[in-house]
Amino acid sequence: NPCATSPEVEKYLQPFQLSPETLQEVSARLRKDLLRGLGKHSHHKAPVKMLPTFVRATPDGTEKGDFLALDLGGTNFRVLHVRVEEEAQKVQICAIPQEMMLGTGEQLFDHIATCLGDFLESHNLKGQTLPLGFTFSFPCEQLEIDKSILIRWTKGFNCSGVEGKDVVQLLKEAIHRRGDYHIGSVAMVNDTVGTMMSCGYKDQSCEIGMIIGTGTNACYMEEIKNVKRIEGKDGRMCINTEWGGFGDDGCLDDILTEFDVEVDKTSINPGVHIFEKMISGMYLGEIVRLVLVKMTKDKLLFKGQISEALGTPGRFETKFISEIEDGLENAKKILTELGLDWDLVDASVVRLVCDTISSRSAYLCAAALATLVNRIRNNRKLGHLKTTVGVDGTVYRKHPTFSSKLQKAVRLLAPQCDITFLVSEDGSGTGAAMVTAVAQRLAHQSRLLEESDGEDNEEEEEEEEEGQ
Ligand code: BGC
């Protein structure tokens, strides 16, 4: 039997070990792809979509208000009632059964409307018409804050009749079909944006939101003049990078392992979100499982015996990686539960496999984040950038060493940036409400300005329209 660090074992792990130079190269490739995504003529075909979010400002900490929030696309579907200034909130988690994730869009939105209805009922909110923040964590072409077209499903969702449609409209129609309650204005946001906004309430230098959970993605504040398909030159807009799609044009093929290729091939969306499939919680467990199966077939583990559980796709959960890396006793327990005949060397090899694959995930995220902070620094022509990243997601939160590895690697890859990492307290829920709150604050401020100017803007706008 080989020991954990023998050359035979090393052979399987080596393709997952990315040198600092490779990470720098990955970061440089992403830098180019960000530009393609921002370009007026290149964005259509760009693998990294760089989607405008219509969020032009982060919170200043004075926002107030009472909101409803929906959060779809992470581990759980949740309904929330948020009071921004009090940080008080009520949350209800609703399961979304697997069949529904693959059923029709109408069924999905009816279910969402039912969960919201039940929530309003049980919290005595049915008579009120509250503004609603909708965190919808999939790539959407946002036309306005309340108009957002689903580009494609990711992360195991594949409901028919939703891609290419306005998701806010589908939600409103479902609520209308019930007819027993009303909602106010809707603000739709990606979970990265929600995370940035909720962290931004506490720390006003937060200008990046990052998720490493079921899926992975990040958003950041970009100069509007660089977003070529948006009119205007002044100020900033939050861009949802959709970095999960990095590599979809084959530009990461040289670092993919045979196991990544297999995970992609057997997923419900082959060829799509290649970067995400190397990083996020939906896929990490399966990569580990495939490596363990191969090593067992090659008689390096478990006396060459694959248990039924280990042979079953999806049975090795990503949370096992965190647990196994957390301690040898956990590893033993999980291997026993998976019906494997293990010895101590097996257990330590499995720990090494988990560590290698989760580390690669952390380093790839670090490379991508380094690209963003370096970009912000260059945009502002700063020698040194101090900024805060709001982070959320089960992988980042639950894994014992993921966050420290990621942070260390970003420091190496972006030495002129000083980054504070702020774990968002339920960002994807409250953040959507925060977007509405910031919009209300800005509207209120500009109303005050208008009043003091005494100008009649409406007339001016009408004249402008007529003149066009
Ligand atoms: C989606 C993103 C989302 C990320 C994290 C990805 O699959 O495309 O929109 O932000 O998952 O939830």
mmCIF file of C-alpha atoms in Angstrom, residues 9 52 59 64 208 217 359 440 444:
data_model
loop_
_atom_site.group_PDB
_atom_site.id
_atom_site.type_symbol
_atom_site.label_atom_id
_atom_site.label_comp_id
_atom_site.label_asym_id
_atom_site.label_seq_id
_atom_site.Cartn_x
_atom_site.Cartn_y
_atom_site.Cartn_z
ATOM 1 C CA VAL A 9 -0.524 9.211 -5.520
ATOM 2 C CA PRO A 52 -24.685 45.801 -16.500
ATOM 3 C CA PRO A 59 -25.073 52.335 0.215
ATOM 4 C CA LYS A 64 -34.112 52.939 5.522
ATOM 5 C CA ILE A 208 -16.876 43.936 -4.986
ATOM 6 C CA ASN A 217 -19.407 34.616 -9.558
ATOM 7 C CA SER A 359 -7.050 24.317 -2.788
ATOM 8 C CA GLN A 440 -35.177 55.353 -2.912
ATOM 9 C CA HIS A 444 -35.297 61.335 -2.416
#
